[in-house]
Amino acid sequence: MTFPDDLPLAGVVVAKDYDGWSGELRAEFAANAYNGHVGGLLLHESDQVRVWQIRLAPGERLPMHRHVLDYVWTALTDGHSRQHTHDGTTREVSYRRGETREFRFGAGEYLLHDLENIGQDELAFITVEQVRGANPPLPLPA
């Protein structure tokens, strides 16, 4: 499994080489290395797509999760996040309502990250994963 170099990761890198990561955060990365639960609430699942809702109150965090399927997200609100990615970087990202990004993964490629709302208001997204692609879907925890 590899980390693609050309993912459209947003924001500003504020730390590298795992700087500032707690032991607890590192342990969560290891424990959730194959967590396919990429959103807060699974709204729909078929043999074509998984549709996720993410709603984070200020200070709330979506735990580490692994993307292996092609997907697109759209921000439903303006907001700000902090993300830790498995390459050891920490990013801070600003979003505008309606902003949309697409991600594509070749065979064996993935993205492992978390998402924390560091803004003053709710941060919300819709994420749609394409189930048929170069990688099989990860099982979802019950």
GROMACS .gro file of N, CA and C in nm:
model
  426
    1MET      N    1   0.084  -0.118   0.000
    1MET     CA    2   0.000   0.000   0.000
    1MET      C    3   0.089   0.124   0.000
    2THR      N    4   0.048   0.224  -0.078
    2THR     CA    5   0.128   0.344  -0.090
    2THR      C    6   0.042   0.468  -0.072
    3PHE      N    7   0.109   0.579  -0.046
    3PHE     CA    8   0.046   0.709  -0.031
    3PHE      C    9   0.070   0.785  -0.160
    4PRO      N   10  -0.036   0.816  -0.236
    4PRO     CA   11  -0.015   0.886  -0.363
    4PRO      C   12   0.042   1.026  -0.342
    5ASP      N   13   0.132   1.066  -0.430
    5ASP     CA   14   0.196   1.197  -0.419
    5ASP      C   15   0.111   1.310  -0.471
    6ASP      N   16   0.008   1.279  -0.548
    6ASP     CA   17  -0.066   1.384  -0.617
    6ASP      C   18  -0.207   1.406  -0.561
    7LEU      N   19  -0.232   1.369  -0.435
    7LEU     CA   20  -0.363   1.395  -0.378
    7LEU      C   21  -0.383   1.545  -0.361
    8PRO      N   22  -0.506   1.593  -0.384
    8PRO     CA   23  -0.532   1.736  -0.371
    8PRO      C   24  -0.554   1.777  -0.225
    9LEU      N   25  -0.455   1.750  -0.140
    9LEU     CA   26  -0.469   1.785   0.001
    9LEU      C   27  -0.467   1.937   0.014
   10ALA      N   28  -0.557   1.987   0.092
   10ALA     CA   29  -0.574   2.132   0.106
   10ALA      C   30  -0.498   2.184   0.227
   11GLY      N   31  -0.498   2.313   0.240
   11GLY     CA   32  -0.449   2.377   0.360
   11GLY      C   33  -0.301   2.402   0.365
   12VAL      N   34  -0.258   2.436   0.485
   12VAL     CA   35  -0.120   2.474   0.512
   12VAL      C   36  -0.060   2.370   0.605
   13VAL      N   37   0.058   2.321   0.571
   13VAL     CA   38   0.129   2.228   0.660
   13VAL      C   39   0.182   2.310   0.777
   14VAL      N   40   0.139   2.273   0.900
   14VAL     CA   41   0.182   2.346   1.020
   14VAL      C   42   0.283   2.266   1.101
   15ALA      N   43   0.300   2.138   1.069
   15ALA     CA   44   0.400   2.054   1.137
   15ALA      C   45   0.433   1.935   1.048
   16LYS      N   46   0.557   1.886   1.063
   16LYS     CA   47   0.605   1.769   0.989
   16LYS      C   48   0.668   1.671   1.085
   17ASP      N   49   0.694   1.550   1.033
   17ASP     CA   50   0.767   1.448   1.108
   17ASP      C   51   0.702   1.416   1.242
   18TYR      N   52   0.568   1.416   1.244
   18TYR     CA   53   0.491   1.379   1.364
   18TYR      C   54   0.511   1.477   1.480
   19ASP      N   55   0.565   1.594   1.452
   19ASP     CA   56   0.589   1.694   1.556
   19ASP      C   57   0.459   1.732   1.625
   20GLY      N   58   0.457   1.724   1.756
   20GLY     CA   59   0.341   1.759   1.835
   20GLY      C   60   0.236   1.650   1.850
   21TRP      N   61   0.258   1.535   1.788
   21TRP     CA   62   0.162   1.427   1.801
   21TRP      C   63   0.180   1.359   1.936
   22SER      N   64   0.074   1.343   2.009
   22SER     CA   65   0.079   1.274   2.138
   22SER      C   66   0.092   1.123   2.116
   23GLY      N   67   0.133   1.054   2.221
   23GLY     CA   68   0.136   0.908   2.216
   23GLY      C   69  -0.002   0.852   2.190
   24GLU      N   70  -0.104   0.918   2.245
   24GLU     CA   71  -0.243   0.875   2.226
   24GLU      C   72  -0.283   0.885   2.077
   25LEU      N   73  -0.244   0.993   2.012
   25LEU     CA   74  -0.276   1.012   1.870
   25LEU      C   75  -0.204   0.907   1.785
   26ARG      N   76  -0.078   0.881   1.815
   26ARG     CA   77  -0.003   0.780   1.741
   26ARG      C   78  -0.067   0.641   1.759
   27ALA      N   79  -0.112   0.612   1.881
   27ALA     CA   80  -0.177   0.483   1.908
   27ALA      C   81  -0.308   0.472   1.830
   28GLU      N   82  -0.382   0.583   1.820
   28GLU     CA   83  -0.507   0.581   1.744
   28GLU      C   84  -0.480   0.554   1.596
   29PHE      N   85  -0.373   0.612   1.543
   29PHE     CA   86  -0.336   0.585   1.404
   29PHE      C   87  -0.314   0.436   1.382
   30ALA      N   88  -0.240   0.373   1.472
   30ALA     CA   89  -0.213   0.230   1.460
   30ALA      C   90  -0.341   0.148   1.473
   31ALA      N   91  -0.425   0.184   1.570
   31ALA     CA   92  -0.548   0.108   1.595
   31ALA      C   93  -0.649   0.122   1.481
   32ASN      N   94  -0.649   0.236   1.413
   32ASN     CA   95  -0.749   0.262   1.309
   32ASN      C   96  -0.689   0.255   1.168
   33ALA      N   97  -0.577   0.188   1.152
   33ALA     CA   98  -0.508   0.184   1.024
   33ALA      C   99  -0.596   0.133   0.910
   34TYR      N  100  -0.698   0.052   0.942
   34TYR     CA  101  -0.787  -0.001   0.839
   34TYR      C  102  -0.933   0.032   0.868
   35ASN      N  103  -0.956   0.144   0.933
   35ASN     CA  104  -1.091   0.189   0.963
   35ASN      C  105  -1.152   0.253   0.839
   36GLY      N  106  -1.250   0.188   0.778
   36GLY     CA  107  -1.315   0.238   0.658
   36GLY      C  108  -1.434   0.327   0.684
   37HIS      N  109  -1.457   0.361   0.810
   37HIS     CA  110  -1.570   0.447   0.849
   37HIS      C  111  -1.526   0.592   0.829
   38VAL      N  112  -1.541   0.644   0.705
   38VAL     CA  113  -1.482   0.772   0.667
   38VAL      C  114  -1.570   0.892   0.697
   39GLY      N  115  -1.685   0.872   0.759
   39GLY     CA  116  -1.774   0.982   0.794
   39GLY      C  117  -1.839   0.959   0.927
   40GLY      N  118  -1.915   1.057   0.969
   40GLY     CA  119  -1.986   1.045   1.096
   40GLY      C  120  -2.108   0.957   1.089
   41LEU      N  121  -2.180   0.966   0.977
   41LEU     CA  122  -2.304   0.890   0.960
   41LEU      C  123  -2.313   0.840   0.817
   42LEU      N  124  -2.331   0.710   0.801
   42LEU     CA  125  -2.350   0.652   0.668
   42LEU      C  126  -2.497   0.671   0.630
   43LEU      N  127  -2.521   0.758   0.531
   43LEU     CA  128  -2.658   0.789   0.490
   43LEU      C  129  -2.714   0.688   0.391
   44HIS      N  130  -2.625   0.633   0.307
   44HIS     CA  131  -2.670   0.541   0.201
   44HIS      C  132  -2.553   0.454   0.159
   45GLU      N  133  -2.583   0.327   0.132
   45GLU     CA  134  -2.482   0.236   0.079
   45GLU      C  135  -2.547   0.146  -0.025
   46SER      N  136  -2.480   0.132  -0.140
   46SER     CA  137  -2.526   0.043  -0.246
   46SER      C  138  -2.404  -0.024  -0.307
   47ASP      N  139  -2.426  -0.099  -0.413
   47ASP     CA  140  -2.311  -0.161  -0.480
   47ASP      C  141  -2.234  -0.059  -0.564
   48GLN      N  142  -2.281   0.065  -0.568
   48GLN     CA  143  -2.216   0.172  -0.644
   48GLN      C  144  -2.146   0.275  -0.555
   49VAL      N  145  -2.213   0.317  -0.446
   49VAL     CA  146  -2.164   0.429  -0.365
   49VAL      C  147  -2.188   0.407  -0.216
   50ARG      N  148  -2.110   0.480  -0.138
   50ARG     CA  149  -2.137   0.502   0.004
   50ARG      C  150  -2.146   0.654   0.021
   51VAL      N  151  -2.255   0.700   0.082
   51VAL     CA  152  -2.275   0.843   0.104
   51VAL      C  153  -2.268   0.870   0.254
   52TRP      N  154  -2.177   0.960   0.291
   52TRP     CA  155  -2.151   0.990   0.431
   52TRP      C  156  -2.184   1.135   0.463
   53GLN      N  157  -2.232   1.156   0.584
   53GLN     CA  158  -2.249   1.290   0.640
   53GLN      C  159  -2.145   1.308   0.749
   54ILE      N  160  -2.083   1.424   0.749
   54ILE     CA  161  -1.990   1.460   0.858
   54ILE      C  162  -2.039   1.592   0.916
   55ARG      N  163  -2.063   1.594   1.045
   55ARG     CA  164  -2.102   1.716   1.115
   55ARG      C  165  -2.020   1.721   1.242
   56LEU      N  166  -1.935   1.822   1.254
   56LEU     CA  167  -1.847   1.835   1.370
   56LEU      C  168  -1.871   1.968   1.439
   57ALA      N  169  -1.906   1.962   1.567
   57ALA     CA  170  -1.918   2.083   1.648
   57ALA      C  171  -1.778   2.139   1.673
   58PRO      N  172  -1.768   2.266   1.711
   58PRO     CA  173  -1.635   2.320   1.743
   58PRO      C  174  -1.564   2.231   1.845
   59GLY      N  175  -1.438   2.196   1.814
   59GLY     CA  176  -1.359   2.110   1.901
   59GLY      C  177  -1.381   1.961   1.881
   60GLU      N  178  -1.483   1.924   1.807
   60GLU     CA  179  -1.512   1.782   1.783
   60GLU      C  180  -1.420   1.727   1.675
   61ARG      N  181  -1.394   1.596   1.681
   61ARG     CA  182  -1.297   1.534   1.593
   61ARG      C  183  -1.350   1.402   1.540
   62LEU      N  184  -1.332   1.380   1.410
   62LEU     CA  185  -1.359   1.251   1.347
   62LEU      C  186  -1.231   1.169   1.359
   63PRO      N  187  -1.237   1.050   1.418
   63PRO     CA  188  -1.115   0.972   1.439
   63PRO      C  189  -1.046   0.932   1.308
   64MET      N  190  -0.926   0.879   1.324
   64MET     CA  191  -0.849   0.832   1.210
   64MET      C  192  -0.932   0.735   1.129
   65HIS      N  193  -0.919   0.749   0.997
   65HIS     CA  194  -0.989   0.659   0.906
   65HIS      C  195  -0.908   0.650   0.777
   66ARG      N  196  -0.933   0.544   0.704
   66ARG     CA  197  -0.854   0.514   0.584
   66ARG      C  198  -0.941   0.524   0.459
   67HIS      N  199  -0.897   0.606   0.365
   67HIS     CA  200  -0.962   0.614   0.233
   67HIS      C  201  -0.886   0.526   0.136
   68VAL      N  202  -0.957   0.436   0.068
   68VAL     CA  203  -0.899   0.355  -0.039
   68VAL      C  204  -0.983   0.365  -0.166
   69LEU      N  205  -1.104   0.418  -0.152
   69LEU     CA  206  -1.197   0.431  -0.264
   69LEU      C  207  -1.191   0.572  -0.321
   70ASP      N  208  -1.211   0.584  -0.452
   70ASP     CA  209  -1.225   0.716  -0.511
   70ASP      C  210  -1.342   0.784  -0.442
   71TYR      N  211  -1.327   0.915  -0.413
   71TYR     CA  212  -1.436   0.985  -0.346
   71TYR      C  213  -1.434   1.133  -0.376
   72VAL      N  214  -1.546   1.196  -0.343
   72VAL     CA  215  -1.561   1.340  -0.357
   72VAL      C  216  -1.627   1.391  -0.229
   73TRP      N  217  -1.582   1.507  -0.181
   73TRP     CA  218  -1.651   1.571  -0.070
   73TRP      C  219  -1.690   1.712  -0.107
   74THR      N  220  -1.798   1.757  -0.046
   74THR     CA  221  -1.845   1.894  -0.061
   74THR      C  222  -1.867   1.952   0.078
   75ALA      N  223  -1.810   2.071   0.102
   75ALA     CA  224  -1.831   2.141   0.229
   75ALA      C  225  -1.971   2.202   0.228
   76LEU      N  226  -2.046   2.176   0.333
   76LEU     CA  227  -2.181   2.232   0.346
   76LEU      C  228  -2.179   2.362   0.425
   77THR      N  229  -2.066   2.390   0.491
   77THR     CA  230  -2.051   2.511   0.572
   77THR      C  231  -1.910   2.567   0.550
   78ASP      N  232  -1.894   2.694   0.580
   78ASP     CA  233  -1.760   2.750   0.592
   78ASP      C  234  -1.700   2.694   0.720
   79GLY      N  235  -1.568   2.686   0.727
   79GLY     CA  236  -1.509   2.639   0.851
   79GLY      C  237  -1.359   2.617   0.841
   80HIS      N  238  -1.305   2.564   0.951
   80HIS     CA  239  -1.161   2.541   0.964
   80HIS      C  240  -1.137   2.407   1.032
   81SER      N  241  -1.036   2.333   0.982
   81SER     CA  242  -1.004   2.204   1.042
   81SER      C  243  -0.854   2.189   1.063
   82ARG      N  244  -0.823   2.090   1.144
   82ARG     CA  245  -0.685   2.040   1.158
   82ARG      C  246  -0.690   1.893   1.120
   83GLN      N  247  -0.591   1.849   1.041
   83GLN     CA  248  -0.584   1.710   1.000
   83GLN      C  249  -0.443   1.658   1.022
   84HIS      N  250  -0.435   1.538   1.074
   84HIS     CA  251  -0.308   1.466   1.086
   84HIS      C  252  -0.312   1.356   0.980
   85THR      N  253  -0.208   1.345   0.899
   85THR     CA  254  -0.204   1.242   0.796
   85THR      C  255  -0.089   1.146   0.823
   86HIS      N  256  -0.103   1.026   0.769
   86HIS     CA  257  -0.007   0.920   0.802
   86HIS      C  258   0.134   0.945   0.752
   87ASP      N  259   0.156   1.049   0.674
   87ASP     CA  260   0.293   1.084   0.635
   87ASP      C  261   0.361   1.171   0.741
   88GLY      N  262   0.292   1.193   0.854
   88GLY     CA  263   0.350   1.268   0.965
   88GLY      C  264   0.326   1.417   0.961
   89THR      N  265   0.246   1.464   0.866
   89THR     CA  266   0.217   1.607   0.859
   89THR      C  267   0.089   1.641   0.934
   90THR      N  268   0.085   1.765   0.979
   90THR     CA  269  -0.037   1.823   1.035
   90THR      C  270  -0.071   1.942   0.949
   91ARG      N  271  -0.197   1.949   0.906
   91ARG     CA  272  -0.242   2.058   0.819
   91ARG      C  273  -0.357   2.131   0.885
   92GLU      N  274  -0.365   2.260   0.858
   92GLU     CA  275  -0.482   2.339   0.894
   92GLU      C  276  -0.545   2.387   0.764
   93VAL      N  277  -0.677   2.368   0.756
   93VAL     CA  278  -0.748   2.390   0.630
   93VAL      C  279  -0.868   2.480   0.655
   94SER      N  280  -0.890   2.574   0.562
   94SER     CA  281  -1.011   2.657   0.563
   94SER      C  282  -1.100   2.611   0.448
   95TYR      N  283  -1.231   2.608   0.472
   95TYR     CA  284  -1.329   2.563   0.375
   95TYR      C  285  -1.431   2.672   0.349
   96ARG      N  286  -1.483   2.675   0.227
   96ARG     CA  287  -1.593   2.762   0.190
   96ARG      C  288  -1.711   2.673   0.152
   97ARG      N  289  -1.828   2.714   0.193
   97ARG     CA  290  -1.949   2.639   0.159
   97ARG      C  291  -1.953   2.617   0.008
   98GLY      N  292  -1.978   2.492  -0.032
   98GLY     CA  293  -1.983   2.456  -0.173
   98GLY      C  294  -1.851   2.408  -0.230
   99GLU      N  295  -1.741   2.430  -0.158
   99GLU     CA  296  -1.610   2.382  -0.205
   99GLU      C  297  -1.616   2.230  -0.219
  100THR      N  298  -1.561   2.180  -0.327
  100THR     CA  299  -1.566   2.037  -0.357
  100THR      C  300  -1.429   1.990  -0.402
  101ARG      N  301  -1.388   1.872  -0.356
  101ARG     CA  302  -1.262   1.811  -0.399
  101ARG      C  303  -1.285   1.665  -0.432
  102GLU      N  304  -1.210   1.618  -0.531
  102GLU     CA  305  -1.216   1.478  -0.574
  102GLU      C  306  -1.082   1.411  -0.547
  103PHE      N  307  -1.090   1.286  -0.504
  103PHE     CA  308  -0.970   1.206  -0.477
  103PHE      C  309  -0.980   1.075  -0.553
  104ARG      N  310  -0.869   1.033  -0.611
  104ARG     CA  311  -0.863   0.906  -0.684
  104ARG      C  312  -0.745   0.825  -0.631
  105PHE      N  313  -0.768   0.695  -0.617
  105PHE     CA  314  -0.666   0.606  -0.563
  105PHE      C  315  -0.642   0.491  -0.659
  106GLY      N  316  -0.516   0.468  -0.692
  106GLY     CA  317  -0.478   0.352  -0.771
  106GLY      C  318  -0.471   0.230  -0.681
  107ALA      N  319  -0.447   0.116  -0.740
  107ALA     CA  320  -0.437  -0.008  -0.664
  107ALA      C  321  -0.332   0.006  -0.555
  108GLY      N  322  -0.371  -0.023  -0.432
  108GLY     CA  323  -0.281  -0.019  -0.319
  108GLY      C  324  -0.259   0.118  -0.259
  109GLU      N  325  -0.316   0.223  -0.315
  109GLU     CA  326  -0.298   0.358  -0.261
  109GLU      C  327  -0.405   0.388  -0.156
  110TYR      N  328  -0.371   0.478  -0.064
  110TYR     CA  329  -0.465   0.512   0.044
  110TYR      C  330  -0.429   0.647   0.105
  111LEU      N  331  -0.520   0.697   0.186
  111LEU     CA  332  -0.499   0.815   0.269
  111LEU      C  333  -0.554   0.783   0.407
  112LEU      N  334  -0.471   0.799   0.508
  112LEU     CA  335  -0.512   0.777   0.647
  112LEU      C  336  -0.501   0.912   0.718
  113HIS      N  337  -0.613   0.958   0.774
  113HIS     CA  338  -0.612   1.089   0.841
  113HIS      C  339  -0.728   1.101   0.939
  114ASP      N  340  -0.723   1.207   1.018
  114ASP     CA  341  -0.834   1.243   1.105
  114ASP      C  342  -0.887   1.379   1.059
  115LEU      N  343  -0.985   1.432   1.130
  115LEU     CA  344  -1.042   1.563   1.096
  115LEU      C  345  -1.097   1.625   1.224
  116GLU      N  346  -1.042   1.740   1.261
  116GLU     CA  347  -1.086   1.810   1.382
  116GLU      C  348  -1.136   1.948   1.345
  117ASN      N  349  -1.252   1.986   1.397
  117ASN     CA  350  -1.306   2.120   1.375
  117ASN      C  351  -1.237   2.216   1.471
  118ILE      N  352  -1.155   2.306   1.417
  118ILE     CA  353  -1.087   2.405   1.501
  118ILE      C  354  -1.151   2.543   1.485
  119GLY      N  355  -1.267   2.547   1.419
  119GLY     CA  356  -1.339   2.673   1.400
  119GLY      C  357  -1.437   2.701   1.513
  120GLN      N  358  -1.512   2.809   1.497
  120GLN     CA  359  -1.608   2.853   1.598
  120GLN      C  360  -1.750   2.803   1.571
  121ASP      N  361  -1.773   2.748   1.451
  121ASP     CA  362  -1.906   2.702   1.412
  121ASP      C  363  -1.901   2.557   1.366
  122GLU      N  364  -2.018   2.497   1.349
  122GLU     CA  365  -2.025   2.360   1.300
  122GLU      C  366  -1.956   2.349   1.164
  123LEU      N  367  -1.886   2.238   1.144
  123LEU     CA  368  -1.821   2.206   1.017
  123LEU      C  369  -1.895   2.085   0.960
  124ALA      N  370  -1.945   2.096   0.835
  124ALA     CA  371  -2.026   1.988   0.779
  124ALA      C  372  -1.986   1.959   0.634
  125PHE      N  373  -1.989   1.830   0.600
  125PHE     CA  374  -1.955   1.782   0.466
  125PHE      C  375  -2.050   1.670   0.426
  126ILE      N  376  -2.060   1.650   0.296
  126ILE     CA  377  -2.114   1.527   0.239
  126ILE      C  378  -1.997   1.464   0.163
  127THR      N  379  -1.975   1.335   0.185
  127THR     CA  380  -1.869   1.261   0.116
  127THR      C  381  -1.934   1.144   0.043
  128VAL      N  382  -1.899   1.127  -0.083
  128VAL     CA  383  -1.951   1.016  -0.163
  128VAL      C  384  -1.832   0.933  -0.212
  129GLU      N  385  -1.830   0.807  -0.169
  129GLU     CA  386  -1.727   0.713  -0.213
  129GLU      C  387  -1.782   0.628  -0.327
  130GLN      N  388  -1.697   0.605  -0.427
  130GLN     CA  389  -1.731   0.515  -0.537
  130GLN      C  390  -1.684   0.374  -0.498
  131VAL      N  391  -1.778   0.283  -0.479
  131VAL     CA  392  -1.745   0.150  -0.427
  131VAL      C  393  -1.665   0.068  -0.529
  132ARG      N  394  -1.692   0.088  -0.656
  132ARG     CA  395  -1.620   0.012  -0.760
  132ARG      C  396  -1.499   0.093  -0.804
  133GLY      N  397  -1.382   0.037  -0.782
  133GLY     CA  398  -1.260   0.107  -0.820
  133GLY      C  399  -1.140   0.015  -0.816
  134ALA      N  400  -1.024   0.074  -0.804
  134ALA     CA  401  -0.899  -0.002  -0.807
  134ALA      C  402  -0.878  -0.084  -0.680
  135ASN      N  403  -0.945  -0.046  -0.571
  135ASN     CA  404  -0.931  -0.113  -0.442
  135ASN      C  405  -1.065  -0.162  -0.393
  136PRO      N  406  -1.068  -0.276  -0.326
  136PRO     CA  407  -1.196  -0.320  -0.268
  136PRO      C  408  -1.231  -0.231  -0.149
  137PRO      N  409  -1.361  -0.213  -0.122
  137PRO     CA  410  -1.399  -0.134  -0.006
  137PRO      C  411  -1.355  -0.200   0.124
  138LEU      N  412  -1.318  -0.117   0.219
  138LEU     CA  413  -1.284  -0.170   0.351
  138LEU      C  414  -1.413  -0.206   0.424
  139PRO      N  415  -1.407  -0.309   0.507
  139PRO     CA  416  -1.527  -0.341   0.587
  139PRO      C  417  -1.555  -0.227   0.685
  140LEU      N  418  -1.681  -0.208   0.715
  140LEU     CA  419  -1.720  -0.101   0.810
  140LEU      C  420  -1.739  -0.162   0.948
  141PRO      N  421  -1.685  -0.096   1.048
  141PRO     CA  422  -1.707  -0.146   1.185
  141PRO      C  423  -1.857  -0.140   1.217
  142ALA      N  424  -1.900  -0.233   1.297
  142ALA     CA  425  -2.042  -0.240   1.334
  142ALA      C  426  -2.082  -0.128   1.426
   0.00000   0.00000   0.00000
